[in-house]
Coordinates of C-alpha atoms in Angstrom, one line a residue:
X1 CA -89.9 6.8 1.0
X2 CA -92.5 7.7 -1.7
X3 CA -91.2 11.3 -3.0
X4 CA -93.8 13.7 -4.5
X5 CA -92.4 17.0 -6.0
X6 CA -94.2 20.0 -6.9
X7 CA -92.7 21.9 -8.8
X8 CA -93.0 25.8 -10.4
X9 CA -90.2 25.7 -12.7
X10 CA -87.2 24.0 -14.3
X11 CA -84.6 25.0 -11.5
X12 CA -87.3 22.9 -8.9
X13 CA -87.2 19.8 -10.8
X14 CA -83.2 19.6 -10.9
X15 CA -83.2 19.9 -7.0
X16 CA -85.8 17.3 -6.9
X17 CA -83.7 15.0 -8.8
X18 CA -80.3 15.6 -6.9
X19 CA -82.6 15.4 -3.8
X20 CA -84.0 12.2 -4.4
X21 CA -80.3 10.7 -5.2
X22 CA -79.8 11.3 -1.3
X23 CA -82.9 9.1 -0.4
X24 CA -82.1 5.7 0.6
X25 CA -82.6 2.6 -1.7
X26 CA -86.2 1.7 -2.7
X27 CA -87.5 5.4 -2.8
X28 CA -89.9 6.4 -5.5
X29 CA -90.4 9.7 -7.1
X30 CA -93.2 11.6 -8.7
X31 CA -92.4 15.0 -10.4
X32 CA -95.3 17.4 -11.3
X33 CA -94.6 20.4 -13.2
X34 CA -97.0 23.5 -14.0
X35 CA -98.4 22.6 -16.8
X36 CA -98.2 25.5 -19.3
X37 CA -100.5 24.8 -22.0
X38 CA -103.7 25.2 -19.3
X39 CA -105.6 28.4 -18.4
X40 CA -105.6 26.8 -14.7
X41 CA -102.4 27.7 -13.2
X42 CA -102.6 25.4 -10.5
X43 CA -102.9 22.2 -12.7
X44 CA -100.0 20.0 -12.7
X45 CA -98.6 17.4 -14.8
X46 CA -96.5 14.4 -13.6
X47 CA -94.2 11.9 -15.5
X48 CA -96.0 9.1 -16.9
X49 CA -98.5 11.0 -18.4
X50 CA -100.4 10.9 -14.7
X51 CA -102.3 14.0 -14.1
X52 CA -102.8 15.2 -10.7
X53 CA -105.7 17.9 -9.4
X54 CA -104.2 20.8 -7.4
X55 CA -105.1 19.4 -4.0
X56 CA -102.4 16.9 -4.4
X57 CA -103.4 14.2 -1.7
X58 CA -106.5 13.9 -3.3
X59 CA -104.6 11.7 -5.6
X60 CA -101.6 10.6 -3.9
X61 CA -102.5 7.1 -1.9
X62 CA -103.7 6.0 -5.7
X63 CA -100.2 6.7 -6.8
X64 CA -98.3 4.4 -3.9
X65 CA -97.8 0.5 -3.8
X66 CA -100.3 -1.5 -2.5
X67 CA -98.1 -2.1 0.8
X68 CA -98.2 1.6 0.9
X69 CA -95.1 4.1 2.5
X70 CA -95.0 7.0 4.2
X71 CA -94.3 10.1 1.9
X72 CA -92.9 13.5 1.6
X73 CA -94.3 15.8 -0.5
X74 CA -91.4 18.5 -1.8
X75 CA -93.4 21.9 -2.6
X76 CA -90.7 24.2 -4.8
X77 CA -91.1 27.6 -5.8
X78 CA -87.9 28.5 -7.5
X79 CA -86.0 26.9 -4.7
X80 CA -82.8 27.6 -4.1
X81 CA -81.0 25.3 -1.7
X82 CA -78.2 22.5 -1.6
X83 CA -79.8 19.1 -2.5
X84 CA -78.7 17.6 0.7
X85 CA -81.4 19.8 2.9
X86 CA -84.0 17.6 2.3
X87 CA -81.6 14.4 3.7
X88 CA -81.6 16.7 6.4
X89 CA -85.0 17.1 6.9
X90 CA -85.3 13.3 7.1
X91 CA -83.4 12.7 9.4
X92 CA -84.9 15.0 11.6
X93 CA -88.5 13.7 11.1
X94 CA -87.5 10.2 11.9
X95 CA -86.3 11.6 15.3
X96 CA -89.7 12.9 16.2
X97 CA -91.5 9.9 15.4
X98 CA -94.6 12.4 14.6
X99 CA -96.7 10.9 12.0
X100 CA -96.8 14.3 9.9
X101 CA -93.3 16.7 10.2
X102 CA -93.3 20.3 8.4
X103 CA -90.4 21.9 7.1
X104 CA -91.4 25.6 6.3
X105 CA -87.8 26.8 4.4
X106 CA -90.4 28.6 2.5
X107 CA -89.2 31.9 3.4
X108 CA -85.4 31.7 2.7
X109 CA -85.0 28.7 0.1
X110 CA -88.3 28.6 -1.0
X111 CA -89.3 25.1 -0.2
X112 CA -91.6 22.9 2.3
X113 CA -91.3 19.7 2.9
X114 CA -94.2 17.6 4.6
X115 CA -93.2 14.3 5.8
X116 CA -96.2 11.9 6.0
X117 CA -97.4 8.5 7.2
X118 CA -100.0 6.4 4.8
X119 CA -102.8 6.9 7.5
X120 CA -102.7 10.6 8.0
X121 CA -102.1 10.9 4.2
X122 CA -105.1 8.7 3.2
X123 CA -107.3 11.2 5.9
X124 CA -105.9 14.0 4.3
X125 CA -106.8 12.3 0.5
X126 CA -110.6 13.5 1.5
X127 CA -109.8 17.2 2.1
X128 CA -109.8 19.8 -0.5
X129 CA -106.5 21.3 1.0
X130 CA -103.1 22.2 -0.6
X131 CA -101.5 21.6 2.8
X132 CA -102.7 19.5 5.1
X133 CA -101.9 22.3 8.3
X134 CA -105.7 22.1 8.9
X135 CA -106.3 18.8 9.5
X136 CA -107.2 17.4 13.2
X137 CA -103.8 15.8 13.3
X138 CA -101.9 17.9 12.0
X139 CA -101.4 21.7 13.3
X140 CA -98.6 24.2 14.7
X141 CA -97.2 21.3 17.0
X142 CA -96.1 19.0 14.3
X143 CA -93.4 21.7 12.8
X144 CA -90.0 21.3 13.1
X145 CA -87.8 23.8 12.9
X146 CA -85.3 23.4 10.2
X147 CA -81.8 22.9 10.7
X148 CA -79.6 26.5 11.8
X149 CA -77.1 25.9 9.7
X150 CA -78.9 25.3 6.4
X151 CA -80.4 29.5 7.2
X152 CA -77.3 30.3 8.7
X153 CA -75.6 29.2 5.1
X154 CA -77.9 30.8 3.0
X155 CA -77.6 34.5 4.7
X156 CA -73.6 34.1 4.9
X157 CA -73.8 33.4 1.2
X158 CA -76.4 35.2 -0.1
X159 CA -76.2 38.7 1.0
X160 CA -75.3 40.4 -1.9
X161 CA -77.1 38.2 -4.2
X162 CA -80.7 38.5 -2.1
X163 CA -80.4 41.2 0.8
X164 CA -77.8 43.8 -0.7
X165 CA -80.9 46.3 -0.3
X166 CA -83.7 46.4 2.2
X167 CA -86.8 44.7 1.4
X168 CA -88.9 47.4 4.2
X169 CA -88.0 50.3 5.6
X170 CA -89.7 51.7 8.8
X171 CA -88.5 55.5 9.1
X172 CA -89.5 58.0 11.6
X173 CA -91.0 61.0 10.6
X174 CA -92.5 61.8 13.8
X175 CA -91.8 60.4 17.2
X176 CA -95.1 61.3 18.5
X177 CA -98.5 59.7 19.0
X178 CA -101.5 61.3 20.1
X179 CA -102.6 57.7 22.2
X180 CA -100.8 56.5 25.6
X181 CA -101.6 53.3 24.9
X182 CA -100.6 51.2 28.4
X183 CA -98.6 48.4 27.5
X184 CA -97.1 50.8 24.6
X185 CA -92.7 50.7 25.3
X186 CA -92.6 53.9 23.9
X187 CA -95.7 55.9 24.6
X188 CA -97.2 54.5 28.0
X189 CA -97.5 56.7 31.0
X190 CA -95.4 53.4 32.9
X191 CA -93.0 52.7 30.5
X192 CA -92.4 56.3 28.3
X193 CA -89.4 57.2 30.9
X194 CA -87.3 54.0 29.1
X195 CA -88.5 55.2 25.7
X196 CA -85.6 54.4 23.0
X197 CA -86.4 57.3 20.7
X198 CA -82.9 59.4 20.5
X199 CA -84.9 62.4 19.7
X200 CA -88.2 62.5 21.3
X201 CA -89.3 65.6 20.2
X202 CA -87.9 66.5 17.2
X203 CA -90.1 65.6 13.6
X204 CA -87.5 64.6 10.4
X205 CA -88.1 67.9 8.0
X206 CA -89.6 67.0 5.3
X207 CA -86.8 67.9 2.7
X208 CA -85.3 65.6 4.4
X209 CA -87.4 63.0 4.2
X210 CA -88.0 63.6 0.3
X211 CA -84.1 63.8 0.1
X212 CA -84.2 60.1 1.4
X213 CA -86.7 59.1 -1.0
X214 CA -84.6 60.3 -3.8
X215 CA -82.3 57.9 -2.7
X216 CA -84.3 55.2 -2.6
X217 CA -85.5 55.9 -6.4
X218 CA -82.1 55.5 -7.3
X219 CA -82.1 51.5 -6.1
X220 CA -82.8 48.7 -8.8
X221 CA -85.6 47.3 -6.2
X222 CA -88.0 49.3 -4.1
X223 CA -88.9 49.0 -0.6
X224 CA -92.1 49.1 1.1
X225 CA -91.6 52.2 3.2
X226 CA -93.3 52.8 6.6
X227 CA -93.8 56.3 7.8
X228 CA -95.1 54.5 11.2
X229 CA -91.9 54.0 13.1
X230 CA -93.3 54.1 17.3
X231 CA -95.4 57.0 15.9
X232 CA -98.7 58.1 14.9
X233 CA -98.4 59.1 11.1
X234 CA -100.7 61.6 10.8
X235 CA -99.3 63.6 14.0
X236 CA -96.6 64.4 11.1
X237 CA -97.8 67.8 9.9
X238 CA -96.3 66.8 6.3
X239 CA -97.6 63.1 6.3
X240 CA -99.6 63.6 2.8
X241 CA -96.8 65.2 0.9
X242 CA -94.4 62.7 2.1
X243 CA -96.7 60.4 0.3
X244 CA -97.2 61.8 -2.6
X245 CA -93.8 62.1 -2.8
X246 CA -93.3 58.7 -2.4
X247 CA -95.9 58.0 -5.7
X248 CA -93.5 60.4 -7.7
X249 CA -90.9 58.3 -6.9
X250 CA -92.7 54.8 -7.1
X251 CA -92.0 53.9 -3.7
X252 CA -94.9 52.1 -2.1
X253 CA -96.2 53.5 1.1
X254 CA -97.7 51.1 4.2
X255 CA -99.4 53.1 6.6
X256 CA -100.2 51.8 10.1
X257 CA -102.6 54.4 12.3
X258 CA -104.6 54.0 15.5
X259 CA -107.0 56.1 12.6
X260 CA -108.2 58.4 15.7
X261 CA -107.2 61.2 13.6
X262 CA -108.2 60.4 10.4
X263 CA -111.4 61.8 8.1
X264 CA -112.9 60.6 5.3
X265 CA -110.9 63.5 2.8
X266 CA -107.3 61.6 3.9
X267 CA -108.7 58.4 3.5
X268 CA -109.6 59.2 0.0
X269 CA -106.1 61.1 -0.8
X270 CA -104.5 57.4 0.8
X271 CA -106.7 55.4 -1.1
X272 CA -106.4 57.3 -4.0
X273 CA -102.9 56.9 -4.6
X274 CA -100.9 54.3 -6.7
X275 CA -98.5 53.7 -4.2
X276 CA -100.3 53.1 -1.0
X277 CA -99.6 49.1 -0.5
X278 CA -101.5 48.9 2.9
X279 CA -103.7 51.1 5.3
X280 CA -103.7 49.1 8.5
X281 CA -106.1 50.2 11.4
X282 CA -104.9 49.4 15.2
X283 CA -108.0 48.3 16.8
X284 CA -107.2 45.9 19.9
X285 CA -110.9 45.2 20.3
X286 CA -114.2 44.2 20.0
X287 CA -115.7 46.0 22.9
X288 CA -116.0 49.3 23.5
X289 CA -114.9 48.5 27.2
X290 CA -111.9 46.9 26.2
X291 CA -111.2 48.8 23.5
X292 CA -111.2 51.6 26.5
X293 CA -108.4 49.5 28.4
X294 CA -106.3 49.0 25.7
X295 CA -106.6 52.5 23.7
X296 CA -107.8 55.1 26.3
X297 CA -109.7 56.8 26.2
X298 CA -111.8 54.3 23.5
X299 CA -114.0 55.6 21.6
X300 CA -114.6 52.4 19.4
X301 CA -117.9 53.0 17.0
X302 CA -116.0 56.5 15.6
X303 CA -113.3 54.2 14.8
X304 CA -115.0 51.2 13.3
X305 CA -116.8 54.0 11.0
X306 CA -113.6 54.3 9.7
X307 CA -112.3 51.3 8.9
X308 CA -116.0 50.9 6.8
X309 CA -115.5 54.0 5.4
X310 CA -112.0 53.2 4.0
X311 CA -113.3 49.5 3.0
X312 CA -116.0 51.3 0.8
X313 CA -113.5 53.9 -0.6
X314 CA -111.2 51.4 -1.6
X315 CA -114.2 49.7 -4.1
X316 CA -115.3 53.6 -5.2
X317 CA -111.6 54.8 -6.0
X318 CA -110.4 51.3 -7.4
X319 CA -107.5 51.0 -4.9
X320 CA -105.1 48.1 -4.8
X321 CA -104.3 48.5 -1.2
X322 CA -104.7 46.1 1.0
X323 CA -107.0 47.5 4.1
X324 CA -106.1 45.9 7.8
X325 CA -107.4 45.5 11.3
X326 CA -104.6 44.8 13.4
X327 CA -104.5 44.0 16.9
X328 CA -101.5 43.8 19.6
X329 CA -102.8 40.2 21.7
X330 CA -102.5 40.4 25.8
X331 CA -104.4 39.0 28.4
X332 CA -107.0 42.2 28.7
X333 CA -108.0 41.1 24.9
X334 CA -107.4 37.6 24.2
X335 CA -111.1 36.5 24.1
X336 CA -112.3 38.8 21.9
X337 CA -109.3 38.3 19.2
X338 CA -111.4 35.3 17.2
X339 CA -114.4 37.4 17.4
X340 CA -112.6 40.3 16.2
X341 CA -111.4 38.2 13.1
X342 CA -115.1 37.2 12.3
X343 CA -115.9 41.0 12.8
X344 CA -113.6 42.2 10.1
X345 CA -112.5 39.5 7.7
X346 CA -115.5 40.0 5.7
X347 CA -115.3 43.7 5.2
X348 CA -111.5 43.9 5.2
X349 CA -108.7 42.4 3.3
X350 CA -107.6 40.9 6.6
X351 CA -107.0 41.0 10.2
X352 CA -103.6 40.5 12.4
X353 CA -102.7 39.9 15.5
X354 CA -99.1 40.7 17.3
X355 CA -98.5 38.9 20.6
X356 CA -97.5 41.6 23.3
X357 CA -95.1 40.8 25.2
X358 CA -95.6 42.2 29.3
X359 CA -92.6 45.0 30.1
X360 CA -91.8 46.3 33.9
X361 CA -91.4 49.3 34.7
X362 CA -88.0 49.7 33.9
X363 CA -88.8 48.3 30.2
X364 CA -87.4 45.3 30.5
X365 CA -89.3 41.7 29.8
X366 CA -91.4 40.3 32.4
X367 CA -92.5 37.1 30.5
X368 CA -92.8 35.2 27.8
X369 CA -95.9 33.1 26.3
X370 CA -95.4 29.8 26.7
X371 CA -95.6 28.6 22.8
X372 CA -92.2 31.2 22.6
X373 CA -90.5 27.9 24.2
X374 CA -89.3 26.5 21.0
X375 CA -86.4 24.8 22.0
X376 CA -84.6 25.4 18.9
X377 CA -84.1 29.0 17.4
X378 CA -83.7 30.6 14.1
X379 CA -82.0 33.6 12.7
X380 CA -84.5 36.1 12.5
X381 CA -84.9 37.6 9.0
X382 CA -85.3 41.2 10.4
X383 CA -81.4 42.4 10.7
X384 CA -81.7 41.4 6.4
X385 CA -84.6 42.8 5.1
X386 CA -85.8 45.6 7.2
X387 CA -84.0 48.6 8.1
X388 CA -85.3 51.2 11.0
X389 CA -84.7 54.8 10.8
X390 CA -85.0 57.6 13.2
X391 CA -86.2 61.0 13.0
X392 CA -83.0 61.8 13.2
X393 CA -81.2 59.9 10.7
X394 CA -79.9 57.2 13.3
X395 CA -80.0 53.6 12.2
X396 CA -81.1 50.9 14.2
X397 CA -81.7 46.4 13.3
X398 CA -84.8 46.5 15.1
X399 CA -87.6 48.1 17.4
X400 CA -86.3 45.5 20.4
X401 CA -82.7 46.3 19.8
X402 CA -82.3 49.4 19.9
X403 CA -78.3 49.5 18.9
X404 CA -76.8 52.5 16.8
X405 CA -75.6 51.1 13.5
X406 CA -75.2 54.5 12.0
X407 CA -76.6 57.5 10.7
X408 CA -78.6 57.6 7.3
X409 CA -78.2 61.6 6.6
X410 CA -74.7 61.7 7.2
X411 CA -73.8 58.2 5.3
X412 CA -76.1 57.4 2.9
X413 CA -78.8 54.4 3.4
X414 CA -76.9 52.2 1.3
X415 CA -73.6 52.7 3.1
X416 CA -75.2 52.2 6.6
X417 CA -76.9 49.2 5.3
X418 CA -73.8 47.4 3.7
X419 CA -71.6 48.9 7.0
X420 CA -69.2 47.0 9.0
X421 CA -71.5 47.5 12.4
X422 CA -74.6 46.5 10.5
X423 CA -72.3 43.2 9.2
X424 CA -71.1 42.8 12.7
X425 CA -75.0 42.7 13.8
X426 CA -75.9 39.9 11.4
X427 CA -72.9 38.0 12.3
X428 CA -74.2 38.3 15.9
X429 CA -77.9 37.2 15.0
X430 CA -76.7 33.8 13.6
X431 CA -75.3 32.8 17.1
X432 CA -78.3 35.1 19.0
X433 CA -75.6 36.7 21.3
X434 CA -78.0 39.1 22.4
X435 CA -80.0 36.7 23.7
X436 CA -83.4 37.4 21.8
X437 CA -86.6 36.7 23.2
X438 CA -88.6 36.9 19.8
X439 CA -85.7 35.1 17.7
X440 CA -87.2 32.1 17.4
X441 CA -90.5 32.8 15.4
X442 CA -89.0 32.9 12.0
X443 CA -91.3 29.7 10.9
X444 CA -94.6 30.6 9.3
X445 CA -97.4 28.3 8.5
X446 CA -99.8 29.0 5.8
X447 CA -103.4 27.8 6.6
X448 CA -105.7 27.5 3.5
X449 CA -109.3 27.0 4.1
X450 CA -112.8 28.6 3.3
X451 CA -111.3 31.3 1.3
X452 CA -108.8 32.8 3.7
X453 CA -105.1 32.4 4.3
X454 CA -104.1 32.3 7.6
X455 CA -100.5 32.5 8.6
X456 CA -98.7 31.8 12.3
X457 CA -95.5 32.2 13.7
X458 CA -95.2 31.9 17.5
X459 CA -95.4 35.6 17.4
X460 CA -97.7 36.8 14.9
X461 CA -101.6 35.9 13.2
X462 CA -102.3 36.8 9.6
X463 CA -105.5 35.8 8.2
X464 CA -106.3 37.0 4.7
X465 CA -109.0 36.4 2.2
X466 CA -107.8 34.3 -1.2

């Protein structure tokens, strides 16, 4: 096994070492470190005085023995992880006998491994690619999920050290929205009657709301707060001072609006403030006729005016935000989702795309895609790093699971968070007891080509521009 390991900083090279002592007999190993003393901070060094480019198989098949051996190539960003994980990950490639194996641990332990043989390395040696995820041979099919227990250990063991406050927090101001959007769970004229909502009519005040950003303020780390919680933000008749609020405190806002009811003067006051970390459009489509079908009653061009004016307000003001098309993927819009990317990515910051998943009438799941067939599952992240709150102060894991963990007004954030139901919850997500559809979508693959990023789970599509 030829062992390449890229590495960000000190802590990464001591795991690559204690890695590597786990390899069997007759392995080689190649560590690059950042190298300080350059301007270019993707320029690595390696022992021996070898010096590789950033695209690191451009160089690699110079670097093994003439007989050659297939490689993994260790990419470490501050990992933190038990040295035996990537023994692990061995192990597991060798059982797929799949020429090229990804192990995205990226989000938890921050590593990825890439296990791969001399051919498909020495095709991927005349790419200019950091990964090799867009090469012919080597897409979404060849990952492999990583092992249960290594995420399993690292939330048991990590809580207080990495998820003792939320990361995101999606609170309800409003429980309205001024769209009926079909397939909607908690808005559509079919499926409205099963809505979760425990107060469907009832906005949070807004001392209330400021009283829980006080809180917030108080935390040594500051989550990204969404206003959008199965609502339309800007049906909240206080929406803008919540905000500004929010900037007092330096809590940064994401907003998420179907945009029907925005003008250019709210643009400008979101674009204009510090805070504001994302404006994100729903769109759904390219066409005005299915844009009709999936939005009722459409109105597309006033919408797409919008989203250009917001793009060109962002330059003027000299706003940080990112700026989003977002679109929730079913069979009435799947076409047009690539032509929707090609639409927007050059005007926005990037476009997204959420799988919808098809309810009955009684709000319960009709079916699943077929790429949700996974086999193996992870623990999804969600129940430690985002926290949903009702209008009302009630507490739920997630938008699916709709389970009362307690109430934020009468307990504090912090004490609901930390709780013993919220600890039971986890402890139930590391088995999946409740028998989540969407638990297994944990693993994201970065794509990096042509100036965007693009990122997949089974459930989601980012694509960015770099």
């Amino acid at each position: 096994m030829f062992v390449i390991a890229r590495c960000q900083k000190e802590q990464d090279v001591v795991f690559a070492r204690k890695a590597f002592e786990q390899l069997p007999e007759g392995s080689s190993l190649i560590i690059m470190e950042r190298n300080s003393g350059t301007p270019d901070y993707d320029t690595y060094c390696a022992e021996g005085d070898i010096k590789l480019p950033h695209s690191t198989y451009r160089r690699a098949p110079q670097l093994l023995s003439p007989t050659g051996s297939d490689t993994v190539i260790m990419h470490l960003s501050s990992v933190d992880a038990d040295a035996g994980i990537l023994g692990r990950a061995l192990e597991k490639h060798r059982a797929s006998k799949k020429p090229y194996s990804l192990f995205s641990y990226n989000m938890f332990t921050k590593a990825r491994f890439e296990f791969i043989n001399k051919e498909l390395l020495a095709t991927a040696s005349q790419r200019e690619s950091e990964y090799l995820y867009d090469t012919p041979d080597a897409n979404f099919s060849h990952a492999i999920w990583p092992d249960k227990e290594d995420f399993s250990s690292y939330y048991k063991d990590n809580f207080e050290r990495y998820f003792a406050y939320p990361q995101s927090i999606s609170l309800q101001l409003t429980p309205k929205c001024n769209k009926r959007c079909p397939k909607c769970l908690y808005h559509s004229p079919e499926l409205m009657g099963n809505k979760k909502s425990p107060t469907p009519e009832a906005d949070m005040p807004i001392e209330t709301a400021e009283a829980l950003l006080k809180e917030i303020s108080g935390w040594s780390t500051r989550p990204v707060v969404s206003p959008s919680c199965e609502s339309e933000p800007y049906m909240y008749r206080d929406i803008e001072r919540f905000i500004s609020s929010a900037e007092g405190y330096g809590i940064p806002i994401h907003i998420t609006t179907n945009g029907t009811l925005l003008n250019e003067q709210n643009i400008d006051f979101m674009l204009g403030r510090k805070n504001l970390h994302a404006l994100v459009f729903s769109v759904d489509a390219l066409s005005e006729e299915t844009y009709s079908q999936m939005q009722p009653p459409g109105r597309l061009k006033d919408i797409e005016k919008k989203i250009l004016y917001a793009a060109d307000a962002k330059k003027r003001l000299n706003s940080t935000a990112l700026i989003y098309v977002n679109c929730v993927i079913s069979e009435r819009n799947r076409e047009e989702f690539s032509h929707l990317v090609e639409r927007w990515i050059p005007v926005v910051d990037g476009v997204s795309g959420i799988l919808s998943l098809e309810y009955t009438k009684d709000g319960k799941l009709a079916s699943l895609p077929p790429f949700f067939d996974k086999g193996e599952t992870l623990p999804c992240k969600t129940a430690w790093d985002t926290m949903y709150i009702y209008a009302d102060g009630s507490s739920i894991p997630c938008d699916k699971h709709p389970v009362m963990l307690g109430n934020v007004l009468e307990e504090g954030i912090l004490n609901v968070w930390r709780n013993e139901r919220y600890k039971k919850w986890r402890e139930s997500q590391l088995s999946n007891s409740h028998n989540c559809h969407i638990w297994s979508t944990a693993l994201a693959i970065p794509i990096s080509e042509n100036g965007r990023t693009v990122t997949l789970t089974p459930f989601t599509y980012d694509c960015r521009k770099t």
